[in-house]
Amino acid sequence: MASKVLMPSLNLNNVTFPGDNKTQSHSFGQVSFPKKTGVSSSRQSVISRSCAVAVKPAALMATSTAKPATSYTLSHLWREVQGSNNWENLLEPLDPLLRNEIIRYGEFVAASYKAFDLDSSSKRYLNCKYGKKNMLKEVGMENSGYEVSKYIYATPDVNIPIQNGATCGRWIGYVAVSSDEAVKRIGRRDLLITFRGTVTNHEWVANFMSSLTPARLDPHNPRPLVKVESGFLSLYTSEEADSKFGLESCRQQLLSEVSRLLNKYKGEELSITLAGHSMGSALALLLAYDIAELGLNRTDTNHQDQIPITVFSFGGPRVGNTSFKQRCEELGVKVLRIANVNDPITKLPGVFLNENLRVLGGRYELPWSCSCYAHVGVELALDFFNVQNPSCVHDLETYISLLRWPKRSVHSKIDENDGVDLWNGARGFLLNAQNFYICSPWIGAAIDMVNMVQSQNLS
């Protein structure tokens, strides 16, 4: 069963972040809404009281008196931070090195939103606004120490008339590699793949295809019991068949680039890090499983030594069944799920049939266990909610802000009509999906959740 760490709630006074009076445009990983800087939370954001104090992993405590504190840097502890010990003794309280790495990878994901062109009049509509060489600089991350090597495009195998134009590839994320200078600081060459969340209508529909289907990503061993959500798998594996040139699937693009980079940096200390928000978390986990299942991260002929694969998931949904979870664990895929306990996306799919119903007394499997969705990995739970602005519960920027300023809560002045308009729009899209005969229990559950939250907001 996936581990879960809920950081203790704090009784904090409301504090405003710098720039609270500014209004910006921001994508929430689902649709674009006006950004309200910060969150006023009746359930305060939760990060450990002790997170401002450096905490060494237990395995290193015995030697702490023999070495100066300055020796415990990321270059020394990167394997632990990447989850080699499943983040044991690093989550409660939250270790500063780990917290900084979570924030750092979250910012790389946020960059994919900032660079995504949603201007329908633009020539780059639904693509990246910038070229690979300048993308990180244009979004304010020129000092990140990474260089973008490839852009990634994806398209679900969905044919419905809810968006102008044919179903075609959209810019979904990018691959980046740490520079030589960054290698000295972080202790290894890091291959980073990041994915944005749901934005386009076709991606929404892919999210609602909540039936489980065999992944069958390894041609030599299809493992029919390992099943994943069909919409995510479609987005990951579908090719742009209608295109004049035929865009390769998201999977083909990624496996080709990862293989190229692993060959280029062969012999170096390497890590493979995947990070995503919302739907992007699902794609990150599928890719991580795919790389490990195909053995691309194995570095010797005996398949004993492996390049570590780590997924940092922000507000991610469940992706597969219990067999998928077990197989990821067998392959050594490490997943740290950063999840707001009030975020409905993290409860989907599998609102009723999930890992919590898999066993009886911890020993006996239920007959329908193979049909149950299950989260993979270890959960770092945050707790924030604002009834005036319910969309904040899934906002990537809010996730990052609460990690960056763990001892602050945020107060923001919000027009009371904003929340009403937000949830009216969400309900409208879901009802439209039903009108196009997209039958999914996920849609029904989402509509019920929207109605419930809005009724609380109006009461």
Short mmCIF file of C-alpha atoms in Angstrom, two decimals:
data_model
loop_
_atom_site.label_atom_id
_atom_site.label_comp_id
_atom_site.label_asym_id
_atom_site.label_seq_id
_atom_site.Cartn_x
_atom_site.Cartn_y
_atom_site.Cartn_z
CA MET A 1 0.00 0.00 0.00
CA ALA A 2 1.26 3.45 -0.85
CA SER A 3 2.75 5.30 2.09
CA LYS A 4 1.30 8.57 3.25
CA VAL A 5 2.74 11.30 5.44
CA LEU A 6 0.39 14.06 6.55
CA MET A 7 2.32 17.01 7.87
CA PRO A 8 0.86 18.42 11.12
CA SER A 9 -1.45 21.43 10.83
CA LEU A 10 -0.20 24.76 12.09
CA ASN A 11 -2.16 27.51 13.77
CA LEU A 12 -0.84 30.45 11.78
CA ASN A 13 -1.81 34.06 11.42
CA ASN A 14 -2.67 35.29 7.96
CA VAL A 15 0.36 36.80 6.25
CA THR A 16 0.45 38.35 2.80
CA PHE A 17 3.09 37.34 0.29
CA PRO A 18 5.01 40.01 -1.60
CA GLY A 19 3.03 41.10 -4.63
CA ASP A 20 -0.41 40.17 -3.26
CA ASN A 21 -1.95 43.19 -4.94
CA LYS A 22 -0.93 42.06 -8.41
CA THR A 23 -3.29 40.21 -10.72
CA GLN A 24 -1.80 37.79 -13.19
CA SER A 25 -2.96 35.17 -15.66
CA HIS A 26 -2.23 31.59 -14.68
CA SER A 27 -3.06 28.08 -15.85
CA PHE A 28 -4.27 25.73 -13.17
CA GLY A 29 -3.42 22.58 -15.11
CA GLN A 30 -7.07 22.09 -15.97
CA VAL A 31 -8.19 25.34 -17.58
CA SER A 32 -6.93 28.90 -17.43
CA PHE A 33 -8.38 31.10 -14.71
CA PRO A 34 -7.37 34.47 -13.28
CA LYS A 35 -4.68 33.94 -10.71
CA LYS A 36 -5.35 35.15 -7.19
CA THR A 37 -2.06 35.55 -5.42
CA GLY A 38 -2.14 33.24 -2.46
CA VAL A 39 -4.82 31.40 -0.55
CA SER A 40 -6.88 32.30 2.46
CA SER A 41 -7.39 28.98 4.12
CA SER A 42 -9.81 27.93 6.82
CA ARG A 43 -7.73 24.76 6.91
CA GLN A 44 -4.20 26.14 7.16
CA SER A 45 -1.41 25.04 4.88
CA VAL A 46 0.59 22.29 6.52
CA ILE A 47 4.31 21.88 6.57
CA SER A 48 6.27 20.56 9.51
CA ARG A 49 7.13 22.99 12.32
CA SER A 50 10.73 21.85 12.11
CA CYS A 51 11.22 22.12 8.39
CA ALA A 52 13.44 25.17 8.76
CA VAL A 53 15.97 23.06 10.68
CA ALA A 54 18.39 20.86 8.76
CA VAL A 55 17.69 17.18 9.32
CA LYS A 56 20.16 14.47 8.33
CA PRO A 57 19.00 11.02 7.22
CA ALA A 58 19.18 8.44 10.00
CA ALA A 59 21.90 6.52 8.20
CA LEU A 60 24.17 9.56 8.46
CA MET A 61 23.40 10.59 12.02
CA ALA A 62 26.08 8.36 13.49
CA THR A 63 28.79 10.15 11.54
CA SER A 64 27.43 13.67 12.00
CA THR A 65 29.95 14.53 14.72
CA ALA A 66 32.87 13.53 12.52
CA LYS A 67 31.98 15.76 9.58
CA PRO A 68 31.08 19.43 9.42
CA ALA A 69 27.44 20.25 8.69
CA THR A 70 28.43 21.90 5.43
CA SER A 71 29.40 18.50 4.01
CA TYR A 72 25.76 17.41 3.92
CA THR A 73 24.90 18.93 0.59
CA LEU A 74 22.78 17.76 -2.32
CA SER A 75 25.85 16.36 -4.07
CA HIS A 76 26.34 14.00 -1.10
CA LEU A 77 22.68 13.09 -0.50
CA TRP A 78 21.11 13.19 -3.95
CA ARG A 79 20.26 9.48 -3.96
CA GLU A 80 18.33 9.78 -0.69
CA VAL A 81 16.60 12.92 -1.96
CA GLN A 82 15.66 11.01 -5.12
CA GLY A 83 14.01 8.33 -2.98
CA SER A 84 16.57 5.52 -2.73
CA ASN A 85 15.21 4.77 0.76
CA ASN A 86 11.63 5.79 -0.07
CA TRP A 87 12.27 9.15 1.64
CA GLU A 88 12.50 7.50 5.06
CA ASN A 89 13.21 10.09 7.79
CA LEU A 90 13.03 12.90 5.23
CA LEU A 91 9.29 13.70 5.28
CA GLU A 92 8.36 14.23 8.89
CA PRO A 93 9.75 16.76 9.47
CA LEU A 94 10.33 17.73 5.86
CA ASP A 95 14.05 17.81 5.15
CA PRO A 96 15.22 21.17 3.73
CA LEU A 97 17.20 19.58 0.89
CA LEU A 98 14.18 17.55 -0.17
CA ARG A 99 11.88 20.55 0.16
CA ASN A 100 14.17 22.63 -2.07
CA GLU A 101 14.30 19.86 -4.67
CA ILE A 102 10.51 19.51 -4.70
CA ILE A 103 10.20 23.26 -5.24
CA ARG A 104 12.89 23.20 -7.93
CA TYR A 105 11.19 20.46 -9.91
CA GLY A 106 7.82 22.14 -9.39
CA GLU A 107 9.20 25.28 -10.99
CA PHE A 108 10.35 23.28 -14.01
CA VAL A 109 6.77 22.05 -14.41
CA ALA A 110 5.41 25.57 -13.95
CA ALA A 111 7.68 26.67 -16.79
CA SER A 112 5.73 24.44 -19.18
CA TYR A 113 2.56 26.38 -18.35
CA LYS A 114 4.23 29.76 -18.71
CA ALA A 115 5.66 28.84 -22.10
CA PHE A 116 2.45 27.27 -23.48
CA ASP A 117 0.76 29.52 -26.04
CA LEU A 118 -3.02 29.74 -25.49
CA ASP A 119 -3.53 32.71 -27.80
CA SER A 120 -5.75 31.37 -30.59
CA SER A 121 -4.59 34.15 -32.92
CA SER A 122 -0.93 33.21 -32.51
CA LYS A 123 1.03 31.20 -35.05
CA ARG A 124 2.31 29.13 -32.13
CA TYR A 125 -1.15 28.42 -30.73
CA LEU A 126 -1.09 25.30 -28.51
CA ASN A 127 2.67 25.08 -28.92
CA CYS A 128 5.58 26.54 -27.01
CA LYS A 129 6.01 30.28 -27.37
CA TYR A 130 9.80 30.04 -27.48
CA GLY A 131 12.62 28.10 -29.08
CA LYS A 132 14.43 25.40 -27.09
CA LYS A 133 17.57 27.45 -26.50
CA ASN A 134 15.70 30.38 -24.97
CA MET A 135 12.69 28.77 -23.33
CA LEU A 136 14.00 28.57 -19.75
CA LYS A 137 15.44 32.08 -20.02
CA GLU A 138 12.13 33.49 -21.27
CA VAL A 139 10.24 32.08 -18.27
CA GLY A 140 12.80 33.41 -15.79
CA MET A 141 14.85 30.24 -15.26
CA GLU A 142 18.03 31.14 -17.10
CA ASN A 143 20.07 30.20 -13.99
CA SER A 144 18.43 26.79 -13.54
CA GLY A 145 21.54 24.94 -14.70
CA TYR A 146 19.59 22.90 -17.27
CA GLU A 147 19.46 22.98 -21.05
CA VAL A 148 16.36 21.93 -23.00
CA SER A 149 17.18 19.15 -25.47
CA LYS A 150 13.76 18.32 -26.93
CA TYR A 151 10.13 19.41 -26.97
CA ILE A 152 7.44 16.76 -26.52
CA TYR A 153 4.05 16.66 -28.25
CA ALA A 154 1.06 14.45 -27.57
CA THR A 155 -2.42 13.82 -28.90
CA PRO A 156 -5.15 11.55 -27.52
CA ASP A 157 -6.93 9.14 -29.84
CA VAL A 158 -10.18 11.06 -29.40
CA ASN A 159 -12.46 12.12 -32.26
CA ILE A 160 -15.14 14.50 -31.00
CA PRO A 161 -16.26 17.90 -32.33
CA ILE A 162 -15.56 19.98 -29.25
CA GLN A 163 -12.55 21.88 -30.53
CA ASN A 164 -11.83 23.60 -33.82
CA GLY A 165 -9.64 21.61 -36.13
CA ALA A 166 -8.66 17.98 -36.20
CA THR A 167 -7.10 16.19 -33.29
CA CYS A 168 -3.41 17.01 -33.53
CA GLY A 169 -0.31 17.07 -31.40
CA ARG A 170 -0.06 19.69 -28.68
CA TRP A 171 3.08 20.76 -26.86
CA ILE A 172 2.96 18.76 -23.63
CA GLY A 173 6.39 19.32 -22.08
CA TYR A 174 10.11 19.10 -22.61
CA VAL A 175 13.29 17.17 -21.89
CA ALA A 176 16.23 18.96 -20.27
CA VAL A 177 19.70 17.97 -19.08
CA SER A 178 21.77 19.43 -16.26
CA SER A 179 24.82 21.38 -17.38
CA ASP A 180 28.41 20.55 -16.44
CA GLU A 181 28.35 23.28 -13.81
CA ALA A 182 25.09 21.99 -12.33
CA VAL A 183 26.51 18.46 -12.19
CA LYS A 184 29.08 19.66 -9.67
CA ARG A 185 26.33 21.08 -7.46
CA ILE A 186 23.75 18.30 -7.65
CA GLY A 187 26.18 15.38 -7.74
CA ARG A 188 25.14 13.74 -11.02
CA ARG A 189 23.96 14.33 -14.58
CA ASP A 190 20.20 14.70 -14.29
CA LEU A 191 17.94 13.87 -17.23
CA LEU A 192 14.72 15.76 -16.57
CA ILE A 193 11.37 15.27 -18.30
CA THR A 194 8.48 17.56 -17.34
CA PHE A 195 4.82 17.55 -18.33
CA ARG A 196 2.13 20.19 -18.01
CA GLY A 197 -1.43 19.34 -16.96
CA THR A 198 -4.74 19.38 -18.80
CA VAL A 199 -5.50 22.44 -20.93
CA THR A 200 -7.16 21.49 -24.24
CA ASN A 201 -10.61 19.92 -24.61
CA HIS A 202 -9.24 16.73 -26.15
CA GLU A 203 -7.03 16.31 -23.08
CA TRP A 204 -10.07 16.79 -20.84
CA VAL A 205 -11.88 14.03 -22.68
CA ALA A 206 -8.83 11.76 -22.42
CA ASN A 207 -8.95 12.33 -18.67
CA PHE A 208 -12.56 11.17 -18.58
CA MET A 209 -11.85 7.84 -20.29
CA SER A 210 -11.61 6.16 -16.90
CA SER A 211 -11.70 2.50 -17.91
CA LEU A 212 -8.70 0.32 -17.14
CA THR A 213 -6.87 -1.28 -20.05
CA PRO A 214 -3.70 -3.44 -20.20
CA ALA A 215 -0.62 -1.26 -20.67
CA ARG A 216 1.25 -3.83 -22.82
CA LEU A 217 4.30 -1.59 -23.21
CA ASP A 218 6.85 -4.42 -23.22
CA PRO A 219 6.48 -6.38 -26.49
CA HIS A 220 8.35 -9.36 -25.02
CA ASN A 221 6.15 -9.60 -21.93
CA PRO A 222 2.79 -7.82 -22.29
CA ARG A 223 1.73 -8.47 -18.66
CA PRO A 224 -2.05 -8.33 -19.27
CA LEU A 225 -2.80 -7.89 -15.55
CA VAL A 226 -0.89 -4.59 -15.45
CA LYS A 227 -3.58 -2.08 -16.36
CA VAL A 228 -3.70 1.71 -16.63
CA GLU A 229 -6.34 4.35 -17.29
CA SER A 230 -7.21 4.22 -20.99
CA GLY A 231 -7.26 8.00 -21.55
CA PHE A 232 -3.77 8.51 -20.18
CA LEU A 233 -2.50 5.56 -22.20
CA SER A 234 -4.10 7.01 -25.34
CA LEU A 235 -2.42 10.36 -24.79
CA TYR A 236 0.91 8.60 -24.24
CA THR A 237 0.82 6.17 -27.17
CA SER A 238 -1.34 7.72 -29.92
CA GLU A 239 0.24 8.96 -33.12
CA GLU A 240 -0.98 11.88 -35.22
CA ALA A 241 -2.21 9.71 -38.06
CA ASP A 242 -4.05 12.53 -39.87
CA SER A 243 -1.00 14.72 -40.10
CA LYS A 244 0.74 15.10 -43.45
CA PHE A 245 4.02 14.03 -41.91
CA GLY A 246 2.61 11.87 -39.10
CA LEU A 247 3.86 13.05 -35.71
CA GLU A 248 5.30 10.23 -33.63
CA SER A 249 3.53 9.35 -30.42
CA CYS A 250 4.52 11.00 -27.17
CA ARG A 251 5.98 7.66 -26.14
CA GLN A 252 8.13 7.27 -29.25
CA GLN A 253 9.48 10.80 -28.94
CA LEU A 254 10.38 10.31 -25.30
CA LEU A 255 11.94 6.86 -25.51
CA SER A 256 14.03 7.97 -28.48
CA GLU A 257 15.32 11.05 -26.67
CA VAL A 258 15.93 9.28 -23.37
CA SER A 259 17.86 6.52 -25.17
CA ARG A 260 19.94 9.12 -27.02
CA LEU A 261 20.84 10.99 -23.84
CA LEU A 262 21.64 7.83 -21.88
CA ASN A 263 24.03 6.82 -24.66
CA LYS A 264 25.55 10.30 -24.86
CA TYR A 265 26.32 10.44 -21.14
CA LYS A 266 27.16 6.76 -20.74
CA GLY A 267 29.70 6.22 -17.97
CA GLU A 268 28.64 9.28 -15.95
CA GLU A 269 26.68 9.26 -12.70
CA LEU A 270 23.11 9.68 -13.94
CA SER A 271 19.58 10.10 -12.67
CA ILE A 272 16.28 10.17 -14.53
CA THR A 273 13.77 12.58 -13.02
CA LEU A 274 10.21 13.02 -14.19
CA ALA A 275 7.93 15.76 -12.92
CA GLY A 276 4.36 16.68 -13.77
CA HIS A 277 1.22 18.34 -12.55
CA SER A 278 -2.28 16.87 -12.81
CA MET A 279 -2.52 14.92 -16.08
CA GLY A 280 1.22 15.54 -16.51
CA SER A 281 1.86 13.47 -13.38
CA ALA A 282 0.09 10.54 -15.02
CA LEU A 283 2.27 10.84 -18.15
CA ALA A 284 5.38 11.11 -15.97
CA LEU A 285 4.50 7.88 -14.17
CA LEU A 286 3.69 6.06 -17.42
CA LEU A 287 7.05 7.07 -18.87
CA ALA A 288 8.89 6.08 -15.69
CA TYR A 289 7.26 2.64 -15.77
CA ASP A 290 7.95 2.30 -19.49
CA ILE A 291 11.66 3.11 -19.15
CA ALA A 292 12.06 0.68 -16.28
CA GLU A 293 10.00 -2.10 -17.90
CA LEU A 294 12.06 -1.89 -21.09
CA GLY A 295 15.26 -1.83 -19.05
CA LEU A 296 16.59 1.38 -20.57
CA ASN A 297 17.98 2.40 -17.18
CA ARG A 298 20.02 -0.79 -16.74
CA THR A 299 23.71 -0.09 -17.04
CA ASP A 300 25.29 -3.58 -17.14
CA THR A 301 24.73 -6.84 -18.96
CA ASN A 302 23.61 -8.57 -15.76
CA HIS A 303 20.88 -5.94 -15.26
CA GLN A 304 21.99 -5.43 -11.65
CA ASP A 305 23.02 -1.78 -11.75
CA GLN A 306 20.27 0.70 -12.55
CA ILE A 307 20.06 4.43 -13.10
CA PRO A 308 17.56 5.68 -10.49
CA ILE A 309 14.16 6.78 -11.81
CA THR A 310 12.18 9.25 -9.71
CA VAL A 311 8.78 10.84 -10.26
CA PHE A 312 7.75 14.07 -8.54
CA SER A 313 3.98 14.21 -8.89
CA PHE A 314 2.07 17.41 -8.10
CA GLY A 315 -1.69 16.95 -7.66
CA GLY A 316 -1.65 13.78 -9.73
CA PRO A 317 -4.53 11.33 -10.24
CA ARG A 318 -4.37 7.56 -9.92
CA VAL A 319 -2.92 6.00 -13.07
CA GLY A 320 -3.30 2.23 -12.89
CA ASN A 321 -4.50 -0.77 -10.93
CA THR A 322 -2.86 -2.59 -8.02
CA SER A 323 -0.83 -4.76 -10.41
CA PHE A 324 0.56 -1.61 -12.02
CA LYS A 325 1.52 -0.29 -8.59
CA GLN A 326 3.20 -3.57 -7.63
CA ARG A 327 5.11 -3.73 -10.89
CA CYS A 328 6.41 -0.17 -10.48
CA GLU A 329 7.67 -1.12 -7.02
CA GLU A 330 9.33 -4.28 -8.35
CA LEU A 331 11.10 -2.23 -11.01
CA GLY A 332 12.38 0.26 -8.44
CA VAL A 333 10.47 3.28 -9.75
CA LYS A 334 10.34 5.86 -6.95
CA VAL A 335 7.33 8.20 -6.75
CA LEU A 336 6.83 11.12 -4.39
CA ARG A 337 3.27 12.41 -4.64
CA ILE A 338 2.80 15.96 -3.37
CA ALA A 339 -0.96 16.15 -2.86
CA ASN A 340 -3.42 18.53 -1.26
CA VAL A 341 -5.86 16.45 0.79
CA ASN A 342 -8.67 18.69 -0.53
CA ASP A 343 -7.70 18.31 -4.20
CA PRO A 344 -10.41 16.24 -5.95
CA ILE A 345 -8.10 15.33 -8.85
CA THR A 346 -5.94 13.24 -6.49
CA LYS A 347 -9.03 11.16 -5.61
CA LEU A 348 -9.68 10.25 -9.25
CA PRO A 349 -10.16 7.91 -10.94
CA GLY A 350 -11.29 5.18 -8.56
CA VAL A 351 -13.33 7.25 -6.12
CA PHE A 352 -14.88 4.06 -4.75
CA LEU A 353 -12.74 1.22 -6.09
CA ASN A 354 -9.20 2.03 -4.98
CA GLU A 355 -6.27 0.77 -2.93
CA ASN A 356 -8.19 1.21 0.33
CA LEU A 357 -10.55 -1.63 -0.62
CA ARG A 358 -7.90 -4.00 -1.91
CA VAL A 359 -7.39 -6.18 1.17
CA LEU A 360 -9.31 -7.44 4.17
CA GLY A 361 -7.41 -7.47 7.41
CA GLY A 362 -4.24 -6.84 5.46
CA ARG A 363 -4.14 -10.44 4.24
CA TYR A 364 -6.99 -11.25 1.86
CA GLU A 365 -7.54 -9.76 -1.58
CA LEU A 366 -11.03 -8.88 -2.70
CA PRO A 367 -12.31 -10.54 -5.89
CA TRP A 368 -12.31 -7.22 -7.74
CA SER A 369 -8.80 -6.16 -6.64
CA CYS A 370 -7.50 -6.26 -10.22
CA SER A 371 -10.11 -3.62 -11.13
CA CYS A 372 -9.16 -1.25 -8.32
CA TYR A 373 -7.13 1.87 -9.00
CA ALA A 374 -4.13 2.40 -6.76
CA HIS A 375 -1.77 5.28 -6.10
CA VAL A 376 1.93 4.51 -6.49
CA GLY A 377 4.65 5.69 -4.13
CA VAL A 378 4.87 7.86 -1.03
CA GLU A 379 2.56 10.78 -0.39
CA LEU A 380 3.57 14.13 1.08
CA ALA A 381 0.19 15.59 2.03
CA LEU A 382 -0.55 19.30 2.14
CA ASP A 383 -3.81 20.71 3.46
CA PHE A 384 -5.23 23.93 2.06
CA PHE A 385 -8.64 25.14 0.94
CA ASN A 386 -10.35 28.44 0.32
CA VAL A 387 -14.12 28.36 -0.04
CA GLN A 388 -14.01 31.73 -1.85
CA ASN A 389 -11.63 30.37 -4.47
CA PRO A 390 -12.06 26.57 -4.71
CA SER A 391 -9.80 26.30 -7.75
CA CYS A 392 -6.79 26.91 -5.52
CA VAL A 393 -6.94 23.31 -4.28
CA HIS A 394 -5.41 22.13 -7.56
CA ASP A 395 -3.26 25.15 -8.36
CA LEU A 396 0.39 24.26 -8.98
CA GLU A 397 1.57 27.73 -7.96
CA THR A 398 -0.20 27.32 -4.63
CA TYR A 399 1.49 23.97 -4.09
CA ILE A 400 4.88 25.57 -4.73
CA SER A 401 4.15 28.67 -2.62
CA LEU A 402 3.17 26.64 0.42
CA LEU A 403 6.38 24.65 0.16
CA ARG A 404 8.50 27.75 -0.36
CA TRP A 405 6.96 29.65 2.60
CA PRO A 406 6.00 26.81 4.97
CA LYS A 407 5.29 29.01 8.00
CA ARG A 408 3.00 31.43 6.22
CA SER A 409 -0.58 31.29 5.19
CA VAL A 410 -1.85 33.60 2.50
CA HIS A 411 -4.67 36.09 2.56
CA SER A 412 -6.13 37.29 -0.69
CA LYS A 413 -9.09 39.48 -1.52
CA ILE A 414 -11.30 37.68 -4.00
CA ASP A 415 -14.46 38.78 -5.74
CA GLU A 416 -17.22 36.51 -4.42
CA ASN A 417 -18.47 35.99 -8.00
CA ASP A 418 -15.16 34.49 -9.15
CA GLY A 419 -15.82 31.14 -7.51
CA VAL A 420 -19.36 31.01 -8.90
CA ASP A 421 -18.17 31.68 -12.47
CA LEU A 422 -15.37 29.14 -12.09
CA TRP A 423 -17.60 26.27 -11.05
CA ASN A 424 -20.37 27.21 -13.50
CA GLY A 425 -17.78 26.92 -16.25
CA ALA A 426 -16.49 23.61 -14.94
CA ARG A 427 -20.02 22.16 -14.74
CA GLY A 428 -20.79 23.42 -18.25
CA PHE A 429 -17.82 21.63 -19.76
CA LEU A 430 -18.63 18.40 -17.96
CA LEU A 431 -22.24 18.52 -19.15
CA ASN A 432 -21.03 19.14 -22.71
CA ALA A 433 -18.87 16.04 -22.42
CA GLN A 434 -21.97 14.06 -21.49
CA ASN A 435 -23.83 15.51 -24.48
CA PHE A 436 -21.16 14.04 -26.75
CA TYR A 437 -21.94 10.61 -25.30
CA ILE A 438 -18.74 10.32 -23.34
CA CYS A 439 -19.93 7.93 -20.68
CA SER A 440 -17.70 7.82 -17.65
CA PRO A 441 -18.27 7.47 -13.92
CA TRP A 442 -15.46 10.01 -13.56
CA ILE A 443 -17.59 12.69 -15.24
CA GLY A 444 -20.55 11.93 -12.98
CA ALA A 445 -18.38 12.09 -9.87
CA ALA A 446 -16.79 15.33 -11.06
CA ILE A 447 -20.21 16.95 -11.66
CA ASP A 448 -21.37 15.90 -8.19
CA MET A 449 -18.20 17.34 -6.69
CA VAL A 450 -18.63 20.65 -8.55
CA ASN A 451 -22.23 20.92 -7.37
CA MET A 452 -21.25 20.15 -3.78
CA VAL A 453 -18.43 22.69 -3.66
CA GLN A 454 -20.52 25.42 -5.25
CA SER A 455 -23.40 24.82 -2.87
CA GLN A 456 -20.97 25.25 0.03
CA ASN A 457 -19.62 28.41 -1.58
CA LEU A 458 -23.10 29.93 -1.90
CA SER A 459 -24.27 28.97 1.59
#
